[in-house]
PDB file of C-alpha atoms and ligand atoms in Angstrom:
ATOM      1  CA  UNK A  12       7.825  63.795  25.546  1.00 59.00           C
ATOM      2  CA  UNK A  13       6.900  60.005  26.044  1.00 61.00           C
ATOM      3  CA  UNK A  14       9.262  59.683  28.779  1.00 63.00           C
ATOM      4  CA  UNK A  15       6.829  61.070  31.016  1.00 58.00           C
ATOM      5  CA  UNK A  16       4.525  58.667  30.432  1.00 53.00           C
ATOM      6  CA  UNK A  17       5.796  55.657  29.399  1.00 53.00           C
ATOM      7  CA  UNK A  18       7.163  54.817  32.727  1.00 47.00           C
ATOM      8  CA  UNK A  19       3.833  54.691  34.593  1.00 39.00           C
ATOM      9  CA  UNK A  20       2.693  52.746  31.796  1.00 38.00           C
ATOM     10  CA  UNK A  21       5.575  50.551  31.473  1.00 43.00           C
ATOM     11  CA  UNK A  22       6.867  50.192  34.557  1.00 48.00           C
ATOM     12  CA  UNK A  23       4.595  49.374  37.480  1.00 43.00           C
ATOM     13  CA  UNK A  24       7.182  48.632  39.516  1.00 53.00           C
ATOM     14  CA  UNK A  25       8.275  52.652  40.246  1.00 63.00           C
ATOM     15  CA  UNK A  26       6.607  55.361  40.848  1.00 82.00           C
ATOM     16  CA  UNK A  27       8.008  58.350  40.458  1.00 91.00           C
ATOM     17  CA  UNK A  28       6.853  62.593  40.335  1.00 94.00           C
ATOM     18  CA  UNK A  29       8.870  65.254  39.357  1.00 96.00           C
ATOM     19  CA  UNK A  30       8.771  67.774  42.036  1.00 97.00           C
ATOM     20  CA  UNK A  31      10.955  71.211  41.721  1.00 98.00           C
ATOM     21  CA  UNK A  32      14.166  71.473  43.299  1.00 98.00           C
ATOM     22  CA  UNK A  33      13.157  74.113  45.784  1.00 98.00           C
ATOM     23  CA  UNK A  34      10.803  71.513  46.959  1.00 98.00           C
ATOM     24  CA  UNK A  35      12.799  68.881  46.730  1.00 98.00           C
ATOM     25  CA  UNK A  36      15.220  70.602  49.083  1.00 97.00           C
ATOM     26  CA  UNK A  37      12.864  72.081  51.311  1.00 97.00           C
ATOM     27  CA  UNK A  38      11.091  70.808  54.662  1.00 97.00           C
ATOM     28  CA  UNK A  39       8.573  68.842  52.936  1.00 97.00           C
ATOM     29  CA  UNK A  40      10.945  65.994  51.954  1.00 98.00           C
ATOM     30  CA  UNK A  41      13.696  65.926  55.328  1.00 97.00           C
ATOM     31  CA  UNK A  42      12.789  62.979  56.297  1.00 96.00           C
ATOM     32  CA  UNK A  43      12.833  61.244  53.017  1.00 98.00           C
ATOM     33  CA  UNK A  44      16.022  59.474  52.059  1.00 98.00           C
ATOM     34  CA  UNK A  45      17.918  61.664  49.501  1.00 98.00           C
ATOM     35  CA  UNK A  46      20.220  60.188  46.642  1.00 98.00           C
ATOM     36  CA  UNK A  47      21.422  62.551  43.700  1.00 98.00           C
ATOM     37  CA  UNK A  48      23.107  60.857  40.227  1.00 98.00           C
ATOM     38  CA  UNK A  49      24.819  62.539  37.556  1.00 98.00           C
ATOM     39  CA  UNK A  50      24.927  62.853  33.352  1.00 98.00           C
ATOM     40  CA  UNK A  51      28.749  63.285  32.281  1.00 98.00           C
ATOM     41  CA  UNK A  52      28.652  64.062  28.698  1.00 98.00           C
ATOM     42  CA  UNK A  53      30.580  65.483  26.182  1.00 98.00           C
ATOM     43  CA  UNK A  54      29.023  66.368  22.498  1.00 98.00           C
ATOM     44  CA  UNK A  55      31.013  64.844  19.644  1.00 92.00           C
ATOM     45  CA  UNK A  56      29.015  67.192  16.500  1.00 83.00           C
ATOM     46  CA  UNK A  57      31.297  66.083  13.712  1.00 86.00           C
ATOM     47  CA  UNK A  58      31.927  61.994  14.579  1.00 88.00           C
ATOM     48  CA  UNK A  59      30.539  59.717  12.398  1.00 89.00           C
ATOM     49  CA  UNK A  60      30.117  56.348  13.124  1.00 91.00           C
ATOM     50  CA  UNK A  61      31.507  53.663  10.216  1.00 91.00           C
ATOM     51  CA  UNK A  62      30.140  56.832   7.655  1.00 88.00           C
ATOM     52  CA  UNK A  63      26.717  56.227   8.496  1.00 86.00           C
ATOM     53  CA  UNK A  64      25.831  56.955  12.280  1.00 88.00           C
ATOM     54  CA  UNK A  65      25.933  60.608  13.597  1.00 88.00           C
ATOM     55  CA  UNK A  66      27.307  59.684  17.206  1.00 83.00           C
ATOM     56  CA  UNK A  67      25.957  62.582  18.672  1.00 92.00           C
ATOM     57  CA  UNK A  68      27.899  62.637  22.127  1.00 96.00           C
ATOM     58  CA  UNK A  69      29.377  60.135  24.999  1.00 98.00           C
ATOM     59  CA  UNK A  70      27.287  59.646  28.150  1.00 98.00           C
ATOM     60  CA  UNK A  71      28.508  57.947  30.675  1.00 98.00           C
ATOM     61  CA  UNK A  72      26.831  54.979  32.609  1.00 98.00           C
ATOM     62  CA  UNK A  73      27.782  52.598  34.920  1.00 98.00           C
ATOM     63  CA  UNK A  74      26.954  48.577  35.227  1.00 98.00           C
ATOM     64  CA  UNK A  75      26.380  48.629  38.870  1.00 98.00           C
ATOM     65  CA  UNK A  76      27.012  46.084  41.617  1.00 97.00           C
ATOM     66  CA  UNK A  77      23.065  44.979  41.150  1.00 97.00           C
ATOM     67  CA  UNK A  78      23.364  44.327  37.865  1.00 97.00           C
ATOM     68  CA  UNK A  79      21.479  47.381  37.043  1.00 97.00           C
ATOM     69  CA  UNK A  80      22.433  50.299  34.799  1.00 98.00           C
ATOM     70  CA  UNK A  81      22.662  53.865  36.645  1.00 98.00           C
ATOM     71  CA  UNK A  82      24.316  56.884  36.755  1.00 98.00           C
ATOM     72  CA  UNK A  83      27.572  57.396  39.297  1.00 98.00           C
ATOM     73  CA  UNK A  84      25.838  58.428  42.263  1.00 98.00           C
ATOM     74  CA  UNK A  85      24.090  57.419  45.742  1.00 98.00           C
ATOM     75  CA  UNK A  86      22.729  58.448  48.469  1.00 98.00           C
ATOM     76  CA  UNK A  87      23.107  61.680  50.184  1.00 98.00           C
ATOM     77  CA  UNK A  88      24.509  60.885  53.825  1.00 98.00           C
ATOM     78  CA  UNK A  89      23.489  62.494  56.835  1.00 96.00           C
ATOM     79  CA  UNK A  90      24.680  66.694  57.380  1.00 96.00           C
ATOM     80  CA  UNK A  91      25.373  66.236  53.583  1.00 98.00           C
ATOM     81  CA  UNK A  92      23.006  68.385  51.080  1.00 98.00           C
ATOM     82  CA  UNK A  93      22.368  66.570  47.701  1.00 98.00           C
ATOM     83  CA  UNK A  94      24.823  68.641  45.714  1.00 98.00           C
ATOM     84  CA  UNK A  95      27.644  67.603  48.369  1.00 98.00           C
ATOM     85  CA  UNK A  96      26.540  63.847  48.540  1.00 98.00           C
ATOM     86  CA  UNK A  97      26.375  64.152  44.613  1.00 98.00           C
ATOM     87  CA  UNK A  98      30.368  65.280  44.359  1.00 98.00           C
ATOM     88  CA  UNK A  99      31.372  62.982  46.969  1.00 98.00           C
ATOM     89  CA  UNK A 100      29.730  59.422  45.570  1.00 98.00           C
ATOM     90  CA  UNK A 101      31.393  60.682  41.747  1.00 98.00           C
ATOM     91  CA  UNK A 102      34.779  60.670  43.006  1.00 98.00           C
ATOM     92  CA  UNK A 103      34.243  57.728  45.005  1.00 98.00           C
ATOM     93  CA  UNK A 104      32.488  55.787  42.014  1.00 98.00           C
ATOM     94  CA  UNK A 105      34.329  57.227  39.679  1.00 98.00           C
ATOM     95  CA  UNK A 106      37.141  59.297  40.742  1.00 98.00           C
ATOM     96  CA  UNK A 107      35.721  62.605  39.277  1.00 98.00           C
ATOM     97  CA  UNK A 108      38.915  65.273  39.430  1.00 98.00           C
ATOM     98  CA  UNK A 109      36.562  67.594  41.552  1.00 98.00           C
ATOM     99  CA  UNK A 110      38.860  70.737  41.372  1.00 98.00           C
ATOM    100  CA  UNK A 111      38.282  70.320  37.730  1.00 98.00           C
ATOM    101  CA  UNK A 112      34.702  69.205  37.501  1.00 98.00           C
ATOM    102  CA  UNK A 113      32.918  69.724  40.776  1.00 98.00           C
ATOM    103  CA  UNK A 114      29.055  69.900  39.737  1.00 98.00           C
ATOM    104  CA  UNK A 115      27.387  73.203  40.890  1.00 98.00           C
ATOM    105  CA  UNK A 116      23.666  74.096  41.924  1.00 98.00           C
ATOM    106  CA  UNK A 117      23.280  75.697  38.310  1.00 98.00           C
ATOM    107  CA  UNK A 118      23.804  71.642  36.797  1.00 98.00           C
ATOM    108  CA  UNK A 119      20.803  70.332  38.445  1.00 98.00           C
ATOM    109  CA  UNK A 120      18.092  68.755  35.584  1.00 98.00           C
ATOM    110  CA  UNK A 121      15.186  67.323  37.637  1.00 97.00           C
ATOM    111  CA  UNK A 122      14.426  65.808  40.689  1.00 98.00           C
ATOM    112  CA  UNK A 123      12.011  62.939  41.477  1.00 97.00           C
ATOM    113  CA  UNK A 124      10.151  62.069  44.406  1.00 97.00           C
ATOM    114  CA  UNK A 125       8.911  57.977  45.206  1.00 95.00           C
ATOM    115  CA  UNK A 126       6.546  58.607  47.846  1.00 95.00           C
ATOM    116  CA  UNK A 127       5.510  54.879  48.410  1.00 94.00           C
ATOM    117  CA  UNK A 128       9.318  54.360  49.138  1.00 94.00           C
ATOM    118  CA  UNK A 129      10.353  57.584  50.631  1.00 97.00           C
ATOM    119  CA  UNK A 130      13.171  58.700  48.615  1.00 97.00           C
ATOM    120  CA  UNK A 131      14.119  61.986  46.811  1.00 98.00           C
ATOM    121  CA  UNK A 132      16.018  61.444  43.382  1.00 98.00           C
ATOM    122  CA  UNK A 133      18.034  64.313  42.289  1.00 98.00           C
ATOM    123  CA  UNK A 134      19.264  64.392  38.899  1.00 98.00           C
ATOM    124  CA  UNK A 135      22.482  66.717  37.994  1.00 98.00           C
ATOM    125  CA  UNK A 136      24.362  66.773  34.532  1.00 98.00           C
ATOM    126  CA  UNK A 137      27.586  68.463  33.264  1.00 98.00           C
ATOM    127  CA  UNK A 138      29.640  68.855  29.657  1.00 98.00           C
ATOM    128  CA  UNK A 139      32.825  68.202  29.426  1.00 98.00           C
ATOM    129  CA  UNK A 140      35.271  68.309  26.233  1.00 97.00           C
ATOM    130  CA  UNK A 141      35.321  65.210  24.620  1.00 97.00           C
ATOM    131  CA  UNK A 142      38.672  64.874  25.935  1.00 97.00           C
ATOM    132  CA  UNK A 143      38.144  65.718  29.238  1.00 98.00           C
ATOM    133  CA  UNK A 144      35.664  62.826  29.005  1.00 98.00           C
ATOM    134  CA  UNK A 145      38.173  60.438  27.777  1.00 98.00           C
ATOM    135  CA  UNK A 146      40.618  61.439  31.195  1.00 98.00           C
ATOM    136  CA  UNK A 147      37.529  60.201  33.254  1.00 98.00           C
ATOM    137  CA  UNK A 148      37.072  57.277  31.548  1.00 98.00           C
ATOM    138  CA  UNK A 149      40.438  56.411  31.984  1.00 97.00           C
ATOM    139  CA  UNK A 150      40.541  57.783  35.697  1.00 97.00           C
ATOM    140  CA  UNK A 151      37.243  55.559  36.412  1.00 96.00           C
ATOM    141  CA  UNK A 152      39.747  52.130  36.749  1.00 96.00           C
ATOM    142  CA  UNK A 153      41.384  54.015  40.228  1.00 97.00           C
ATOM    143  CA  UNK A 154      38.160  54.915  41.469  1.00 98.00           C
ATOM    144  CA  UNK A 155      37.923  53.582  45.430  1.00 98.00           C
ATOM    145  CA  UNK A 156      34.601  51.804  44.324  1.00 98.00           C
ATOM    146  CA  UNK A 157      35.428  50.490  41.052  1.00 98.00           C
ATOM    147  CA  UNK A 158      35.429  46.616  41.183  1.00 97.00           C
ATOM    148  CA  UNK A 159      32.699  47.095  44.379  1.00 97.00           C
ATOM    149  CA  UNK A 160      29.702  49.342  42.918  1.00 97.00           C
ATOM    150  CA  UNK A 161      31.030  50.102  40.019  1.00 97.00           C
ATOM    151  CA  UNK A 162      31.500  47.197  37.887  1.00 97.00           C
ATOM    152  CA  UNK A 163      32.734  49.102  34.589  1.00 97.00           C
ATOM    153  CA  UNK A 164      31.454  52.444  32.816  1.00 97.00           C
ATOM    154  CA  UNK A 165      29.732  52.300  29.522  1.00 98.00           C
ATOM    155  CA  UNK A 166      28.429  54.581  26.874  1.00 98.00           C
ATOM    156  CA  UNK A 167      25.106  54.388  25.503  1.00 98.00           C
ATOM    157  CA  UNK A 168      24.332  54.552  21.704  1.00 98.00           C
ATOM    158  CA  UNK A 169      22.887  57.514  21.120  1.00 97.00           C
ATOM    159  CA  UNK A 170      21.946  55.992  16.954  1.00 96.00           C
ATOM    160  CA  UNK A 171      19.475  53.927  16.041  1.00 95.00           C
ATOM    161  CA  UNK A 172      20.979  50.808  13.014  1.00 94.00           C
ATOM    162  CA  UNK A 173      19.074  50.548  10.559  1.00 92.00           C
ATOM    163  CA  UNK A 174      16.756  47.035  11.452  1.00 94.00           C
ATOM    164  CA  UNK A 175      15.263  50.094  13.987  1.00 93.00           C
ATOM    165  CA  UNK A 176      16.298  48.220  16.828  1.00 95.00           C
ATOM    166  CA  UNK A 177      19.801  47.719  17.674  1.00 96.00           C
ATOM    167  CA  UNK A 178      21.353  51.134  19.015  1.00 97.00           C
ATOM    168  CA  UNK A 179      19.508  53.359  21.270  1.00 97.00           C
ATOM    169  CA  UNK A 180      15.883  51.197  21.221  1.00 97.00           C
ATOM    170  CA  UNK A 181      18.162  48.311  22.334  1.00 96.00           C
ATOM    171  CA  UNK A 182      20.184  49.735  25.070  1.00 97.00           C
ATOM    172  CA  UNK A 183      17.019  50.922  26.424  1.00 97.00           C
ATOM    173  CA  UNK A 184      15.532  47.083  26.963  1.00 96.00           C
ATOM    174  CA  UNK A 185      18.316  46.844  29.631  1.00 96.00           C
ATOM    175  CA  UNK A 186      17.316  47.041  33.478  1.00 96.00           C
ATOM    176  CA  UNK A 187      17.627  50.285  34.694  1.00 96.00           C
ATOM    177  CA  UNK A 188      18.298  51.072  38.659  1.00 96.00           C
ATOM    178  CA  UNK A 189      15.755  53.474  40.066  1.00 93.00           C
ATOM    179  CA  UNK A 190      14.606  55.848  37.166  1.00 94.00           C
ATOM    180  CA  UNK A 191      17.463  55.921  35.172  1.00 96.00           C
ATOM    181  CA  UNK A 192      16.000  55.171  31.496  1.00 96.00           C
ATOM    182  CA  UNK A 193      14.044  57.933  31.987  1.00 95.00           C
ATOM    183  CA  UNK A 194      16.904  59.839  33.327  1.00 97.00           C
ATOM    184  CA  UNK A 195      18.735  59.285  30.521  1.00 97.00           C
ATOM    185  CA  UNK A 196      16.207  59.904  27.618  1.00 97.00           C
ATOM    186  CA  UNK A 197      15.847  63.454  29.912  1.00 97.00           C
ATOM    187  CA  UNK A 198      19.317  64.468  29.541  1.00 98.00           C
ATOM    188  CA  UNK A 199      19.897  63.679  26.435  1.00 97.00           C
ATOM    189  CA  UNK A 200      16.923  65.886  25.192  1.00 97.00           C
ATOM    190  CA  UNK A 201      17.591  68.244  27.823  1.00 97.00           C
ATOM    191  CA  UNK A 202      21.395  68.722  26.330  1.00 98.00           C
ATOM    192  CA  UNK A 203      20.228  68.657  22.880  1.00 97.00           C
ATOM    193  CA  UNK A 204      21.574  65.983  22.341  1.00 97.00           C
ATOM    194  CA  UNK A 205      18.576  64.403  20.616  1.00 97.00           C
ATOM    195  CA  UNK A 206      15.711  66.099  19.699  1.00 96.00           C
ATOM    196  CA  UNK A 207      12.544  65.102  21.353  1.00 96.00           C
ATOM    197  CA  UNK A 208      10.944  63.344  18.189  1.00 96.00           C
ATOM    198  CA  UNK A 209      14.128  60.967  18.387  1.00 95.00           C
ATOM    199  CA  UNK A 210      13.482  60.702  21.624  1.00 96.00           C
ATOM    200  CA  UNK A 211      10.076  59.136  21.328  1.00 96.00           C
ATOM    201  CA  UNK A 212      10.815  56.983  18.127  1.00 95.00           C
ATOM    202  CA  UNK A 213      13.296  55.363  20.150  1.00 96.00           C
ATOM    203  CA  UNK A 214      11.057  54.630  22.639  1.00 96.00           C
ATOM    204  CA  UNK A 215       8.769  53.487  20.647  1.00 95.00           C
ATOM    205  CA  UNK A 216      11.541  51.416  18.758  1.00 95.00           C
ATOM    206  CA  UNK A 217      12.103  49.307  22.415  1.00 95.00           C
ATOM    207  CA  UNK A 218       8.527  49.122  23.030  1.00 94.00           C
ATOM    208  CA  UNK A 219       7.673  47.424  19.365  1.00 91.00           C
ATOM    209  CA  UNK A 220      10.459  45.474  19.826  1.00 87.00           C
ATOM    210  CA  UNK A 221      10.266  44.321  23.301  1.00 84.00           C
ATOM    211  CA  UNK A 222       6.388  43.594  23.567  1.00 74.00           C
TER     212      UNK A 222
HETATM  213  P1  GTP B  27      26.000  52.744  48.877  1.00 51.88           P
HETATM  214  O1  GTP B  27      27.178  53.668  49.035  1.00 51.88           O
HETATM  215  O2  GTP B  27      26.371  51.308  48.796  1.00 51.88           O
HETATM  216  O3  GTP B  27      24.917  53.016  49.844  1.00 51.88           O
HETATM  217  O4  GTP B  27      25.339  53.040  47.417  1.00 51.88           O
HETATM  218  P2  GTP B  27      25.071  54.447  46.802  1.00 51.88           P
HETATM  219  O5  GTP B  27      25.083  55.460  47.905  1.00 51.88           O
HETATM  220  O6  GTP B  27      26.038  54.640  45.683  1.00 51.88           O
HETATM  221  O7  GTP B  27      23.569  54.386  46.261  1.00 51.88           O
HETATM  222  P3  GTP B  27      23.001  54.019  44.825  1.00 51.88           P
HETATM  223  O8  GTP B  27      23.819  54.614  43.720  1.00 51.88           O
HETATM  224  O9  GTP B  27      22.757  52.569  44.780  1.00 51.88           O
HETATM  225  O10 GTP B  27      21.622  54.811  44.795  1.00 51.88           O
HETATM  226  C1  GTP B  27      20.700  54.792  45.833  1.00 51.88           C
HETATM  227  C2  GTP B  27      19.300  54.826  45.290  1.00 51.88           C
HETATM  228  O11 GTP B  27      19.199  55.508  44.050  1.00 51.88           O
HETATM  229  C3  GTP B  27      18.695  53.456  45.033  1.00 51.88           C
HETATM  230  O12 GTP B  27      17.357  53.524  45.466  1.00 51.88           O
HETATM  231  C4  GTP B  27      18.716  53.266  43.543  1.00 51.88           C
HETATM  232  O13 GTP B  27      17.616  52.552  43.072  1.00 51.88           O
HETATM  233  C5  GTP B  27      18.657  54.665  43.040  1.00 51.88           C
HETATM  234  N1  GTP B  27      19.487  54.793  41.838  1.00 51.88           N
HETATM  235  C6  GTP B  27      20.622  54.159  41.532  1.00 51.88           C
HETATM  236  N2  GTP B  27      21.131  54.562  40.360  1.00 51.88           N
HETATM  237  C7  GTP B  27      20.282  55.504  39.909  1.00 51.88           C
HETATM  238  C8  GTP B  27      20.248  56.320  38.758  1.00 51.88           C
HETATM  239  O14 GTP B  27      21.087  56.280  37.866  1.00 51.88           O
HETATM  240  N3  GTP B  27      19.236  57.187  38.688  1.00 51.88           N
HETATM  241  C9  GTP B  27      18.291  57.266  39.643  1.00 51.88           C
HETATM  242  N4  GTP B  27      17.332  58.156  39.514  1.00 51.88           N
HETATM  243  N5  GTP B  27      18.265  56.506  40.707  1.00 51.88           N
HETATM  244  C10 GTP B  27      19.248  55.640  40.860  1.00 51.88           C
HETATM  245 MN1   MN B  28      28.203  55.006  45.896  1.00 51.88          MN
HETATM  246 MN1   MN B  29      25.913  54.636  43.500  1.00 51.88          MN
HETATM  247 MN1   MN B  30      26.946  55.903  49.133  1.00 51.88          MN
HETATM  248 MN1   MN B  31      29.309  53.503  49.007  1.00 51.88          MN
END
């Protein structure tokens, strides 16, 4: 898919791998700075959108503190392992119910490494009902770092209006912290929910557009 290129094209500014996560846990990277982010979704199959969008699912996102949009998640803190640093920053971000919906080794997607800055990127994702999604959302507002990091969740649009731009193509031309854009247009092929060709029009949607 173009997300794998795209962003050393696009994006001079990052410069990321994707190394496997036996590597990524292993010796090699101990001394790197760890930080591990996750993909909430739930599908939503049969919701259409003012009868003319399939909505596909709800992903949820976060406007961080920078101004950025992320994933809840952070950095992995010392005697932590990534999975462990990944369920503590989700109920600190977003006060994730972890007895119900602690992530597990088996949710890991990808992990990244930036060797020019030193840091592992571990990427995790989980379904939930799409009710169980709308409990989180709601929990979010009593998170500990709402208000701090997390400055408000959002959910992406996953459709694509009909001018080809606004939708998907134009949530992408927002500013993304670390690899996220990339992390997202991962999941949401990853999950099925978009196939890969709608993957790449919408990229190339925000690149017409944008350039
Ligand atoms: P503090 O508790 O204040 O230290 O923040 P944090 O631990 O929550 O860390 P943060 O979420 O800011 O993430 C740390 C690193 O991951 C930074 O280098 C970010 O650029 C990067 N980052 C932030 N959000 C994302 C994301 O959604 N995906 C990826 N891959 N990287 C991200
Ligand atoms: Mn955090
Ligand atoms: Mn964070
Ligand atoms: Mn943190
Ligand atoms: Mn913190």
């Amino acid at each position: 898919s173009k997300y794998e290129s795209y962003g050393r094209a696009g994006d001079s500014k990052e410069d990321f791998d994707i190394i496997s996560y036996a590597d990524a846990k292993s010796q090699i990277y101990a001394d790197f700075m760890h930080a591990s982010h996750a993909f909430i979704f739930a599908r939503r199959p049969d919701d259409i959108l003012w009868d003319l969008y399939k909505a596909r699912g709800a992903v949820l996102m976060q406007m961080r503190f920078d101004g950025l949009l992320g994933f809840p998640g952070g950095l992995v803190d010392p005697g932590e392992n990534p999975l462990q640093g990944m369920n503590r920053e989700l109920e600190e971000e977003i006060a994730l119910n972890l007895s119900l919906h602690r992530l597990v080794e088996s949710d890991h997607v990808v992990s990244f490494v930036n060797k020019k800055k030193n840091i592992v990127l571990h990427f995790y994702g989980k379904e939930v009902s799409i009710e169980e999604f709308k409990k989180i959302e709601l929990g979010n507002l009593q998170a500990s770092d709402y208000g701090s990091e997390s400055m408000g969740i959002i959910r992406p649009p996953l459709f694509t209006m009909g001018d080809g731009f606004r939708g998907l193509p134009a949530f992408l031309s927002n500013n993304f912290a670390g690899n996220a854009r990339q992390e997202l247009l991962m999941g949401l092929e990853h999950f099925n929910l978009l196939t890969s060709q709608e993957v790449n029009k919408a990229i190339d949607s925000w690149m017409d557009f944008t350039s």
